[in-house]
mmCIF file of C-alpha atoms in Angstrom:
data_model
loop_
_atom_site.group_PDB
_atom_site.id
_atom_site.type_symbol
_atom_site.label_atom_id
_atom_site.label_comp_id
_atom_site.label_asym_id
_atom_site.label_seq_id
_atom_site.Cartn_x
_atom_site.Cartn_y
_atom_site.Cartn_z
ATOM 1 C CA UNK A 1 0.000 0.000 0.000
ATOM 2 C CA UNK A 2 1.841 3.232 -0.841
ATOM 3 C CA UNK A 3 -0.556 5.719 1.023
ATOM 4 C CA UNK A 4 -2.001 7.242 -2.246
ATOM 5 C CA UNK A 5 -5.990 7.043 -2.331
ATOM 6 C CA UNK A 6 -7.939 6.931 -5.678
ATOM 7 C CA UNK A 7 -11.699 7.140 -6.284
ATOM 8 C CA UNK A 8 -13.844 5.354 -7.438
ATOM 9 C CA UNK A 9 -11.571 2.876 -8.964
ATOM 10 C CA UNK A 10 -14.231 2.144 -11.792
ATOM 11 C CA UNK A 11 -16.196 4.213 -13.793
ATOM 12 C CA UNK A 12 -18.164 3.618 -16.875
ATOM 13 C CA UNK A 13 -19.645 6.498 -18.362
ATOM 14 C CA UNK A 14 -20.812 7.600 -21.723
ATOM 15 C CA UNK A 15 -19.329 9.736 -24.511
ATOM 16 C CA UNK A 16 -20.144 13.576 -24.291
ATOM 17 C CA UNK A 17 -20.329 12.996 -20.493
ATOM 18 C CA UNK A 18 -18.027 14.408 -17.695
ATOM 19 C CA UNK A 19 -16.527 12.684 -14.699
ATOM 20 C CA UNK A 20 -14.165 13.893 -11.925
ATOM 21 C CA UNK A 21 -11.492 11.573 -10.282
ATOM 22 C CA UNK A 22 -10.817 11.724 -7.231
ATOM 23 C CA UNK A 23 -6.663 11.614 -5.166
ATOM 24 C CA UNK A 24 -5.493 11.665 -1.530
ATOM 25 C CA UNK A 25 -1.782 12.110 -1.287
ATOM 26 C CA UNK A 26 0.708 10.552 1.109
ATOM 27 C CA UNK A 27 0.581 11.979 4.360
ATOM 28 C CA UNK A 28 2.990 15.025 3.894
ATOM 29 C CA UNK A 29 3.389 14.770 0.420
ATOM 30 C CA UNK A 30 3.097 18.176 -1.693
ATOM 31 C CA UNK A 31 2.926 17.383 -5.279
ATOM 32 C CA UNK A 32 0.255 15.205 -6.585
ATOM 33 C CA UNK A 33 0.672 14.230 -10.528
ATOM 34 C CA UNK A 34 -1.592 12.680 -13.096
ATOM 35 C CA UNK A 35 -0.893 9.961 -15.511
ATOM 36 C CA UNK A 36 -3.061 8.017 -18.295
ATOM 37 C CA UNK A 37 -2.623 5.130 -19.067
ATOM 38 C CA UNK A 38 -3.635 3.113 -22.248
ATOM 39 C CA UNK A 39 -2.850 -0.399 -23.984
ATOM 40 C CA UNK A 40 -1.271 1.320 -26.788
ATOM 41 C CA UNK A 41 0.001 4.559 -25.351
ATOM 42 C CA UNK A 42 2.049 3.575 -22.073
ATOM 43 C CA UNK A 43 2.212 6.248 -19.073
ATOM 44 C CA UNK A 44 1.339 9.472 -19.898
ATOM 45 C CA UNK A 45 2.003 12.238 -17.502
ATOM 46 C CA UNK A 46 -0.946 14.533 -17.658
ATOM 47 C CA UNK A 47 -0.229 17.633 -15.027
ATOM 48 C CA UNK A 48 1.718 18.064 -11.720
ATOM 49 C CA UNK A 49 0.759 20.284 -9.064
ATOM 50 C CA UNK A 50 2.490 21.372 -6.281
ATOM 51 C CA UNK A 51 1.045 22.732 -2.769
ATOM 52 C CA UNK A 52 -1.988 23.503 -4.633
ATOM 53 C CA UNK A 53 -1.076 25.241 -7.922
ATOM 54 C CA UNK A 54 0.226 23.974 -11.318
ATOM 55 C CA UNK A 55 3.773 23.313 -11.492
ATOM 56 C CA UNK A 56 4.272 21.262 -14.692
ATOM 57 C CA UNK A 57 1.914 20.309 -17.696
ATOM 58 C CA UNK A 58 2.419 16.964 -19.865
ATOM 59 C CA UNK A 59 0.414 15.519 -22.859
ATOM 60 C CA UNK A 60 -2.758 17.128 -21.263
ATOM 61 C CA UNK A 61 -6.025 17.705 -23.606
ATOM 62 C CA UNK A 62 -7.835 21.165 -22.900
ATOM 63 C CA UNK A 63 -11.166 19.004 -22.293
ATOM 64 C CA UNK A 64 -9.285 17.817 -19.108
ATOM 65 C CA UNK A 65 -8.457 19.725 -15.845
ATOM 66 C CA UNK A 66 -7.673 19.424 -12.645
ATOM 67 C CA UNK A 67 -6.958 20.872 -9.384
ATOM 68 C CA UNK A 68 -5.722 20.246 -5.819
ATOM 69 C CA UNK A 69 -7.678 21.602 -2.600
ATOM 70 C CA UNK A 70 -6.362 23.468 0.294
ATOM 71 C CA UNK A 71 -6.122 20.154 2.114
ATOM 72 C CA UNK A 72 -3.867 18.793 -0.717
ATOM 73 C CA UNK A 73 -6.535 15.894 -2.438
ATOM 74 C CA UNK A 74 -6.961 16.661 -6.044
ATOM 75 C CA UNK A 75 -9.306 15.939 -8.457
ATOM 76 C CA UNK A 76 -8.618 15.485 -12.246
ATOM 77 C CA UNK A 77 -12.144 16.456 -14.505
ATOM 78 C CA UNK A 78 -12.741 14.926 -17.735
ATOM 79 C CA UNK A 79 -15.096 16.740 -20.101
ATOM 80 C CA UNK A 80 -16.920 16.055 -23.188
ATOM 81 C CA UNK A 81 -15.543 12.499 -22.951
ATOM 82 C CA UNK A 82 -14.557 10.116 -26.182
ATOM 83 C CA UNK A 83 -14.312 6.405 -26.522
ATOM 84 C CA UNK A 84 -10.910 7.045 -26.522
ATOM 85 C CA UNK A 85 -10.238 8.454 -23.602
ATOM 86 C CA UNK A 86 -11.079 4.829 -22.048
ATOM 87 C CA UNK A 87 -8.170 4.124 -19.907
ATOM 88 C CA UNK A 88 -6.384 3.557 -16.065
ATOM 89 C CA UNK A 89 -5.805 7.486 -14.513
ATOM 90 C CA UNK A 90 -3.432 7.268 -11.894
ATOM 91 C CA UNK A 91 -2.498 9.927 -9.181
ATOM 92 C CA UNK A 92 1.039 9.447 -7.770
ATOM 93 C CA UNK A 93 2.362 12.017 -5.447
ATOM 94 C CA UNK A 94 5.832 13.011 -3.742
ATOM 95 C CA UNK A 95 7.270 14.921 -0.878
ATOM 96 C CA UNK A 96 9.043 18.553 -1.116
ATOM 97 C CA UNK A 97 12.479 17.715 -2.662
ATOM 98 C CA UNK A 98 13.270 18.066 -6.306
ATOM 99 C CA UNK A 99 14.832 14.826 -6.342
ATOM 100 C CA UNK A 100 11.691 13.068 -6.021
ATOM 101 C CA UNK A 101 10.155 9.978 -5.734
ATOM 102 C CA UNK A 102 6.706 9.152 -6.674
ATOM 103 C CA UNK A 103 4.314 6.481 -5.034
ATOM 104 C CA UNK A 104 1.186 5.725 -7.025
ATOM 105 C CA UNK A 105 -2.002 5.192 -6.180
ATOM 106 C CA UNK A 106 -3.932 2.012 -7.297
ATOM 107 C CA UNK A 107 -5.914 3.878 -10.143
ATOM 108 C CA UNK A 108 -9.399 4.682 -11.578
ATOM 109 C CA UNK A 109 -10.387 2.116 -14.569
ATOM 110 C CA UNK A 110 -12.408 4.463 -17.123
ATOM 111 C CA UNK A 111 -15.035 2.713 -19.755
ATOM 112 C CA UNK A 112 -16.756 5.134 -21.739
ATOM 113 C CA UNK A 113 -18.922 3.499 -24.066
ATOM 114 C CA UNK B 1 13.799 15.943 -26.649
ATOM 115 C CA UNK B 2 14.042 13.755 -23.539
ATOM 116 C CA UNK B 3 13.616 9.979 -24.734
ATOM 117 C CA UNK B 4 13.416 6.957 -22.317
ATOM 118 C CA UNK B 5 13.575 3.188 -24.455
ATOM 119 C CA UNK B 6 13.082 0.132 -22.717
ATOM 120 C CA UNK B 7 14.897 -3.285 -23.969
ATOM 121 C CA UNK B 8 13.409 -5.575 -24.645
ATOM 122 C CA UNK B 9 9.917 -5.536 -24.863
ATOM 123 C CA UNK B 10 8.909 -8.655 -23.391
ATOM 124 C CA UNK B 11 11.169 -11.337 -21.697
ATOM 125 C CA UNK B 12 10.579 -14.959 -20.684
ATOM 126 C CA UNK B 13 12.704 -16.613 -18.485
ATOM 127 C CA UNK B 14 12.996 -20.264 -16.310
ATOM 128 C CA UNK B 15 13.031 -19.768 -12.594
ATOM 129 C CA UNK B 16 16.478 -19.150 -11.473
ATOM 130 C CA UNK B 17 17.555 -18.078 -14.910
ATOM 131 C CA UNK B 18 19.073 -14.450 -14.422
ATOM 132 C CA UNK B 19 18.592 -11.738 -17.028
ATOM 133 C CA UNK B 20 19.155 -7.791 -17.570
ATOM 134 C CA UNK B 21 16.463 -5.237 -18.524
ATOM 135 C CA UNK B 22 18.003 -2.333 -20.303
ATOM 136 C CA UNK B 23 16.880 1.396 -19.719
ATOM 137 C CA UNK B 24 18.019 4.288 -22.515
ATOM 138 C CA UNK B 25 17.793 7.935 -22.092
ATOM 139 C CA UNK B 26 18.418 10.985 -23.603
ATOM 140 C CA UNK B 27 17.731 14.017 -20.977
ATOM 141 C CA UNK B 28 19.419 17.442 -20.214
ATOM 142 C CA UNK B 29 20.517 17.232 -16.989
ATOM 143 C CA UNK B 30 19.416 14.197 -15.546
ATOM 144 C CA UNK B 31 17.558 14.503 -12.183
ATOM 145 C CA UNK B 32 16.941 11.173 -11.273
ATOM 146 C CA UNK B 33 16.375 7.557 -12.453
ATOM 147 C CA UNK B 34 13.140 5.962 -11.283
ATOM 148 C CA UNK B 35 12.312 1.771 -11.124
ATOM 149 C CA UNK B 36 8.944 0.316 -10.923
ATOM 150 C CA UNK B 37 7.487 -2.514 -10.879
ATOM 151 C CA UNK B 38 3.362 -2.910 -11.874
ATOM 152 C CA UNK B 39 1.225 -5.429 -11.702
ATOM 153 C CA UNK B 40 -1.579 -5.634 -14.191
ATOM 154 C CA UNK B 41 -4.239 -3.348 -13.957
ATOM 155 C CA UNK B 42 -2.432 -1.752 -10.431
ATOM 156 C CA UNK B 43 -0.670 1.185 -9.937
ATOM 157 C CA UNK B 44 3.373 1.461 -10.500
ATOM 158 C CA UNK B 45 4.998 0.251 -7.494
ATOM 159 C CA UNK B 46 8.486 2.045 -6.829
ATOM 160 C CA UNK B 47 11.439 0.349 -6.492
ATOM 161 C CA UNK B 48 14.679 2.262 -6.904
ATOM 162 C CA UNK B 49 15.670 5.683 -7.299
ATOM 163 C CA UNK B 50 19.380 6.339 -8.832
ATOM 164 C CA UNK B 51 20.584 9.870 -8.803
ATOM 165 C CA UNK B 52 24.214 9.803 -10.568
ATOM 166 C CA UNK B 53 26.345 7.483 -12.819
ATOM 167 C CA UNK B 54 27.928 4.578 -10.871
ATOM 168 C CA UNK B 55 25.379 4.083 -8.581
ATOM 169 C CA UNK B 56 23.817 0.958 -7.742
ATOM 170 C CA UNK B 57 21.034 -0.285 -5.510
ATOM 171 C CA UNK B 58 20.285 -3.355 -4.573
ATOM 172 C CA UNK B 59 16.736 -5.303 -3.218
ATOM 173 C CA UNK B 60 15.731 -8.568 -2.859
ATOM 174 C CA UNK B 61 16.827 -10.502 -6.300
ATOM 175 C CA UNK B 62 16.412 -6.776 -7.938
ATOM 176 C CA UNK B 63 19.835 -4.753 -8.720
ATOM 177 C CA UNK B 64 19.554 -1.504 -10.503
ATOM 178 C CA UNK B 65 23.029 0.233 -11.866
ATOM 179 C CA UNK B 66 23.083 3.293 -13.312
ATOM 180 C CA UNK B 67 25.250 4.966 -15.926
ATOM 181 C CA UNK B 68 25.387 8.601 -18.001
ATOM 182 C CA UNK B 69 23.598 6.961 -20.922
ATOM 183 C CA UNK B 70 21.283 3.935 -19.418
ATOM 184 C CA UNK B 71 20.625 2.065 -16.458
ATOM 185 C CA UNK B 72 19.958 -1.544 -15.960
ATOM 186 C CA UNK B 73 18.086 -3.857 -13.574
ATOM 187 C CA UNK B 74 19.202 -7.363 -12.745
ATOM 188 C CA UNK B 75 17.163 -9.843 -12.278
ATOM 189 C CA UNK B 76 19.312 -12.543 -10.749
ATOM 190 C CA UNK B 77 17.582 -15.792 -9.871
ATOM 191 C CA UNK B 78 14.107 -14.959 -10.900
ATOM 192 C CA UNK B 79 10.855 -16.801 -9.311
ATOM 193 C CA UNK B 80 7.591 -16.877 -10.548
ATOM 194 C CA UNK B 81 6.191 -13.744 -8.400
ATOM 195 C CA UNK B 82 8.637 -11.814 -10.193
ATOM 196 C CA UNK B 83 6.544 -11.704 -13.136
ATOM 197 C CA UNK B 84 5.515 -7.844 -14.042
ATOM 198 C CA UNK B 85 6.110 -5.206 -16.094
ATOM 199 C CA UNK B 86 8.854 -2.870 -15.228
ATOM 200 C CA UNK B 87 8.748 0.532 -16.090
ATOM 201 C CA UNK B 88 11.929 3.188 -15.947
ATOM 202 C CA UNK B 89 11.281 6.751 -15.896
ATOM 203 C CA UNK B 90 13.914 9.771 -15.663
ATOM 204 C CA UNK B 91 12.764 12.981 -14.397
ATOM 205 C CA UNK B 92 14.968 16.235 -15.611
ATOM 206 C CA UNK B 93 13.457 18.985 -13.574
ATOM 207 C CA UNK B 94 10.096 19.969 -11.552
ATOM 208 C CA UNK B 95 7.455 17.750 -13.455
ATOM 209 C CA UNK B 96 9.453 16.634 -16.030
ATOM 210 C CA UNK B 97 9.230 13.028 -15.747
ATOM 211 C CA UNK B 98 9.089 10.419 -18.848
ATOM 212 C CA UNK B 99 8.085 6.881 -18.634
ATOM 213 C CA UNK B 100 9.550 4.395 -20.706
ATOM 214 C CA UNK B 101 7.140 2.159 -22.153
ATOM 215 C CA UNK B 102 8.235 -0.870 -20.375
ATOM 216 C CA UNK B 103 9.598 -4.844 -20.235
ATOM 217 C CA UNK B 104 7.119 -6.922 -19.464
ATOM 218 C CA UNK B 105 8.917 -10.168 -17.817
ATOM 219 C CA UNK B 106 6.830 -13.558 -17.294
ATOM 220 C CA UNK B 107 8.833 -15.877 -15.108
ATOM 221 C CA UNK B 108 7.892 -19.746 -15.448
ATOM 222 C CA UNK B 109 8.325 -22.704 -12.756
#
């Protein structure tokens, strides 16, 4: 168990709908990133932020965004949604260094149909 | 443009037969080299993190080494529970972290 909270872990859905996922960092961890993942496309970092504002931005789409909360959970929102966008979303976070590791949470399965 | 290539693609060893998984990069200014391990459908499970050429970490049957151009993990003496795909990522400043796409090892009995 690394400490990283996802929810829901599935969530079927259909296209032209929008969903919001759902992170708890590590207790004490900072930074909370976003990844895709698909069969054909690997781990795609979406967005990182850091003590609640956007530090970095990866392959992200503009019908996705996300946020993280005073109390450090963040939620990723997916608009507008396409049968493509069917895939695991993981949340991994890290604590204040630069050097950092990342521990990832266990991920939310997304089936839009 | 950073690049992260994982060799090979897919490996199948015996039990007890030890092999290398090879990890490529390209990256100005190399922050840090990241192992994992996942599971399917399961989130990436860390296992090393190698911060400058010549280092090595060890864990369990696991070995990671590190130099300026790739790093590699041993697997030496493999058992069936060591089947997973292993993923290498290198990070090159705040956010900038690229996955490789992964070996995906399948140890049999």
């Amino acid at each position: 168990d690394s400490g990283v909270t996802q929810t829901p872990k599935h969530l079927i859905t259909a296209t032209g709908q929008r969903v919001t996922l759902r992170c708890s960092p590590r207790s004490g961890d900072l930074s909370v990133y976003w990844y895709q993942q698909s069969l054909d496309q690997g781990l795609q970092f979406l967005i990182q932020y850091y003590n609640g504002e956007e530090r970095a931005k990866g392959n992200i789409l503009e019908r996705f965004s996300a946020q993280q909360f005073p109390d450090l959970h963040s939620e990723l929102n997916l608009s507008s949604l396409e049968l493509g966008d069917s895939a695991l979303y993981f949340c991994a976070s890290s604590g204040r260094d630069l050097q950092e590791t990342q521990y990832f949470g266990p991920g939310t399965r997304l089936l839009v149909l | 443009e950073d690049q992260v290539t994982q060799s090979p693609e897919a490996l199948r060893l015996q039990e007890g037969e030890s092999s290398s998984l090879n990890c490529s990069y390209t990256v100005s200014g190399l922050r840090g080299l990241f192992w994992y391990r996942q599971d399917p459908g399961k989130g990436p499970e860390f296992l090393f993190t190698l911060y400058s050429a010549g280092e090595e970490k060890e864990k369990e049957r696991l070995k990671a080494t590190l130099t300026k151009k790739e790093s590699f993990l041993h697997i030496t003496a493999p058992k069936p529970e060591d089947s997973a795909t292993y993923l290498c990522a290198v990070q090159a400043g705040w956010g900038k972290f690229q996955f490789g796409a992964g070996t995906q090892v399948v140890v049999t009995p």
